[in-house]
mmCIF file of C-alpha atoms in Angstrom:
data_model
loop_
_atom_site.group_PDB
_atom_site.id
_atom_site.type_symbol
_atom_site.label_atom_id
_atom_site.label_comp_id
_atom_site.label_asym_id
_atom_site.label_seq_id
_atom_site.Cartn_x
_atom_site.Cartn_y
_atom_site.Cartn_z
ATOM 1 C CA SER A 2 -57.964 -61.459 27.069
ATOM 2 C CA HIS A 3 -57.439 -61.086 23.318
ATOM 3 C CA MET A 4 -56.975 -58.392 20.685
ATOM 4 C CA GLY A 5 -56.754 -57.792 16.967
ATOM 5 C CA ILE A 6 -57.118 -55.023 14.397
ATOM 6 C CA VAL A 7 -60.079 -54.366 12.120
ATOM 7 C CA GLU A 8 -59.614 -54.031 8.373
ATOM 8 C CA LYS A 9 -62.477 -53.029 6.110
ATOM 9 C CA VAL A 10 -62.164 -54.292 2.541
ATOM 10 C CA LYS A 11 -65.005 -52.985 0.364
ATOM 11 C CA ASP A 12 -68.119 -54.040 2.311
ATOM 12 C CA ALA A 13 -66.441 -56.814 4.302
ATOM 13 C CA ILE A 14 -64.995 -56.453 7.791
ATOM 14 C CA TYR A 15 -62.009 -58.565 8.819
ATOM 15 C CA ILE A 16 -60.026 -59.011 12.006
ATOM 16 C CA ILE A 17 -56.294 -59.643 11.778
ATOM 17 C CA HIS A 18 -55.017 -61.230 14.975
ATOM 18 C CA ALA A 19 -52.609 -63.764 16.472
ATOM 19 C CA ALA A 20 -54.138 -66.832 18.119
ATOM 20 C CA PRO A 21 -52.764 -70.228 19.177
ATOM 21 C CA LYS A 22 -54.570 -72.320 16.562
ATOM 22 C CA ASP A 23 -53.625 -70.449 13.376
ATOM 23 C CA GLY A 24 -50.951 -67.949 14.408
ATOM 24 C CA VAL A 25 -51.451 -64.598 12.669
ATOM 25 C CA SER A 26 -54.569 -64.842 10.524
ATOM 26 C CA LYS A 27 -57.234 -62.721 8.894
ATOM 27 C CA VAL A 28 -60.823 -63.771 9.565
ATOM 28 C CA THR A 29 -64.240 -62.292 8.967
ATOM 29 C CA LEU A 30 -65.822 -60.398 11.830
ATOM 30 C CA ASN A 31 -68.491 -63.124 12.140
ATOM 31 C CA LYS A 32 -65.866 -65.849 12.470
ATOM 32 C CA PHE A 33 -63.922 -63.790 15.001
ATOM 33 C CA LEU A 34 -67.050 -63.266 17.114
ATOM 34 C CA SER A 35 -68.003 -66.968 16.974
ATOM 35 C CA PRO A 36 -64.774 -68.937 16.664
ATOM 36 C CA ASN A 37 -66.455 -72.206 17.641
ATOM 37 C CA ASP A 38 -69.619 -71.522 15.613
ATOM 38 C CA SER A 39 -71.601 -71.924 18.813
ATOM 39 C CA ILE A 40 -70.141 -69.573 21.401
ATOM 40 C CA SER A 41 -70.400 -65.834 20.886
ATOM 41 C CA ARG A 42 -68.283 -63.475 22.920
ATOM 42 C CA ALA A 43 -68.511 -59.815 23.824
ATOM 43 C CA VAL A 44 -65.862 -57.632 22.255
ATOM 44 C CA SER A 45 -64.708 -54.238 23.495
ATOM 45 C CA VAL A 46 -63.986 -51.821 20.667
ATOM 46 C CA TYR A 47 -61.292 -49.137 20.859
ATOM 47 C CA ARG A 48 -60.052 -46.599 18.336
ATOM 48 C CA LEU A 49 -56.889 -44.581 18.154
ATOM 49 C CA ASN A 50 -57.349 -40.925 19.040
ATOM 50 C CA ASP A 51 -57.644 -38.517 16.117
ATOM 51 C CA SER A 52 -54.008 -37.404 16.221
ATOM 52 C CA LEU A 53 -52.831 -40.982 15.526
ATOM 53 C CA LYS A 54 -55.353 -42.136 12.914
ATOM 54 C CA SER A 55 -52.717 -41.782 10.180
ATOM 55 C CA SER A 56 -50.906 -44.741 11.809
ATOM 56 C CA ILE A 57 -53.708 -47.150 10.979
ATOM 57 C CA THR A 58 -52.973 -47.580 7.260
ATOM 58 C CA THR A 59 -49.327 -48.441 7.931
ATOM 59 C CA ALA A 60 -50.292 -50.808 10.755
ATOM 60 C CA ILE A 61 -52.808 -52.668 8.590
ATOM 61 C CA LYS A 62 -50.268 -53.012 5.772
ATOM 62 C CA LYS A 63 -47.738 -54.445 8.230
ATOM 63 C CA ALA A 64 -50.398 -56.714 9.757
ATOM 64 C CA ASN A 65 -51.142 -58.203 6.354
ATOM 65 C CA THR A 66 -47.451 -58.964 5.787
ATOM 66 C CA LEU A 67 -47.359 -60.922 9.049
ATOM 67 C CA ILE A 68 -50.275 -63.232 8.180
ATOM 68 C CA GLY A 69 -49.041 -66.793 8.457
ATOM 69 C CA SER A 70 -46.568 -66.062 11.263
ATOM 70 C CA LYS A 71 -46.575 -68.623 14.055
ATOM 71 C CA TYR A 72 -48.042 -68.025 17.498
ATOM 72 C CA ASP A 73 -45.516 -67.256 20.263
ATOM 73 C CA TYR A 74 -46.346 -69.572 23.160
ATOM 74 C CA THR A 75 -43.366 -68.282 25.149
ATOM 75 C CA TYR A 76 -44.743 -64.721 25.371
ATOM 76 C CA ILE A 77 -41.168 -63.492 25.032
ATOM 77 C CA MET A 78 -40.861 -60.502 22.700
ATOM 78 C CA GLU A 79 -37.517 -61.545 21.187
ATOM 79 C CA ASN A 80 -38.794 -64.965 20.091
ATOM 80 C CA LYS A 81 -40.157 -65.731 16.643
ATOM 81 C CA GLY A 82 -43.898 -65.525 16.232
ATOM 82 C CA TYR A 83 -46.445 -63.320 17.928
ATOM 83 C CA TYR A 84 -48.908 -63.508 20.759
ATOM 84 C CA CYS A 85 -52.003 -61.310 20.338
ATOM 85 C CA SER A 86 -50.897 -58.145 22.117
ATOM 86 C CA GLU A 87 -47.320 -58.482 20.840
ATOM 87 C CA PHE A 88 -48.769 -58.524 17.317
ATOM 88 C CA ILE A 89 -50.637 -55.245 17.940
ATOM 89 C CA TYR A 90 -47.558 -53.728 19.590
ATOM 90 C CA GLU A 91 -45.444 -54.717 16.579
ATOM 91 C CA ILE A 92 -47.744 -53.390 13.848
ATOM 92 C CA PHE A 93 -47.864 -49.982 15.560
ATOM 93 C CA SER A 94 -44.184 -49.976 16.615
ATOM 94 C CA ALA A 95 -43.116 -47.451 13.967
ATOM 95 C CA ASP A 96 -45.224 -44.829 15.761
ATOM 96 C CA SER A 97 -44.414 -45.924 19.353
ATOM 97 C CA ILE A 98 -48.102 -45.959 20.273
ATOM 98 C CA PHE A 99 -47.806 -48.751 22.840
ATOM 99 C CA GLN A 100 -45.144 -49.295 25.480
ATOM 100 C CA LEU A 101 -43.725 -52.445 26.975
ATOM 101 C CA SER A 102 -43.652 -53.077 30.699
ATOM 102 C CA PRO A 103 -42.246 -55.819 32.917
ATOM 103 C CA MET A 104 -44.399 -58.937 32.697
ATOM 104 C CA THR A 105 -45.545 -60.811 35.754
ATOM 105 C CA PHE A 106 -46.929 -64.298 36.044
ATOM 106 C CA LYS A 107 -47.578 -64.063 39.774
ATOM 107 C CA ASN A 108 -50.746 -63.871 41.804
ATOM 108 C CA PRO A 109 -50.796 -60.301 43.160
ATOM 109 C CA ASN A 110 -52.300 -61.472 46.461
ATOM 110 C CA THR A 111 -49.701 -64.157 47.228
ATOM 111 C CA ASN A 112 -46.718 -63.024 45.117
ATOM 112 C CA THR A 113 -46.319 -66.644 43.962
ATOM 113 C CA PHE A 114 -46.406 -67.927 40.393
ATOM 114 C CA ILE A 115 -49.836 -68.931 39.149
ATOM 115 C CA ASP A 116 -49.995 -72.727 38.744
ATOM 116 C CA ALA A 117 -51.170 -72.538 35.121
ATOM 117 C CA TRP A 118 -48.088 -70.491 34.202
ATOM 118 C CA VAL A 119 -45.794 -72.866 36.097
ATOM 119 C CA GLU A 120 -47.221 -75.792 34.092
ATOM 120 C CA HIS A 121 -47.112 -73.850 30.806
ATOM 121 C CA TYR A 122 -43.426 -72.998 31.094
ATOM 122 C CA LYS A 123 -42.572 -76.432 32.496
ATOM 123 C CA LYS A 124 -44.036 -77.969 29.302
ATOM 124 C CA LEU A 125 -42.004 -75.526 27.191
ATOM 125 C CA GLY A 126 -38.862 -76.360 29.167
ATOM 126 C CA ILE A 127 -37.939 -72.723 29.778
ATOM 127 C CA PRO A 128 -37.920 -70.468 32.822
ATOM 128 C CA ILE A 129 -40.922 -68.222 33.451
ATOM 129 C CA PRO A 130 -40.001 -64.847 31.872
ATOM 130 C CA GLU A 131 -40.886 -62.890 35.009
ATOM 131 C CA GLY A 132 -39.923 -59.233 34.670
ATOM 132 C CA LYS A 133 -39.073 -59.403 30.951
ATOM 133 C CA PRO A 134 -40.560 -56.648 28.772
ATOM 134 C CA GLY A 135 -43.935 -57.483 27.278
ATOM 135 C CA CYS A 136 -47.516 -56.415 26.863
ATOM 136 C CA ASN A 137 -50.997 -57.740 27.481
ATOM 137 C CA PRO A 138 -54.500 -56.852 26.267
ATOM 138 C CA ASN A 139 -55.721 -55.390 29.563
ATOM 139 C CA GLY A 140 -52.669 -53.174 29.960
ATOM 140 C CA MET A 141 -52.854 -51.986 26.375
ATOM 141 C CA ALA A 142 -56.559 -51.185 26.701
ATOM 142 C CA THR A 143 -55.668 -48.494 29.253
ATOM 143 C CA ASN A 144 -53.335 -46.718 26.796
ATOM 144 C CA LYS A 145 -53.942 -42.946 26.648
ATOM 145 C CA ASN A 146 -53.886 -43.108 22.837
ATOM 146 C CA LEU A 147 -57.035 -45.242 22.724
ATOM 147 C CA ILE A 148 -60.660 -44.165 22.906
ATOM 148 C CA TYR A 149 -63.180 -46.713 24.181
ATOM 149 C CA VAL A 150 -66.048 -46.993 21.685
ATOM 150 C CA GLY A 151 -68.215 -49.649 23.335
ATOM 151 C CA GLU A 152 -69.160 -53.330 23.316
ATOM 152 C CA LEU A 153 -69.925 -55.228 20.140
#
């Protein structure tokens, strides 16, 4: 449901990610794991395969330049700002590690739009971007370039 990138600075571990409240930000691992100071969450950890590890330094540098960018509530790639998986896609875009695919906001069982998405886009005053290119955390987690490490 969410994703970010880890950056180790000396002995500290940070997560750079895009979230609705602060847009693109850099937070400590502890803050990322307990954003409300009372609710912990399980985190799945992935790494790039060995042949792509050289991409990480460039991605982290780019991630740091995007800190302060607004969150993209439209989930449309061409719009300003970033949603979480779009942020990860963007910081690795120079190496084409992740691919875009047509987005869907429909229930796969009924082929109708999910009510929450209907309300979301109604509030934004724009059409649901059904079929537009995009990415999401679950789809990106299945990328052949990633190695599942485990739960944190």
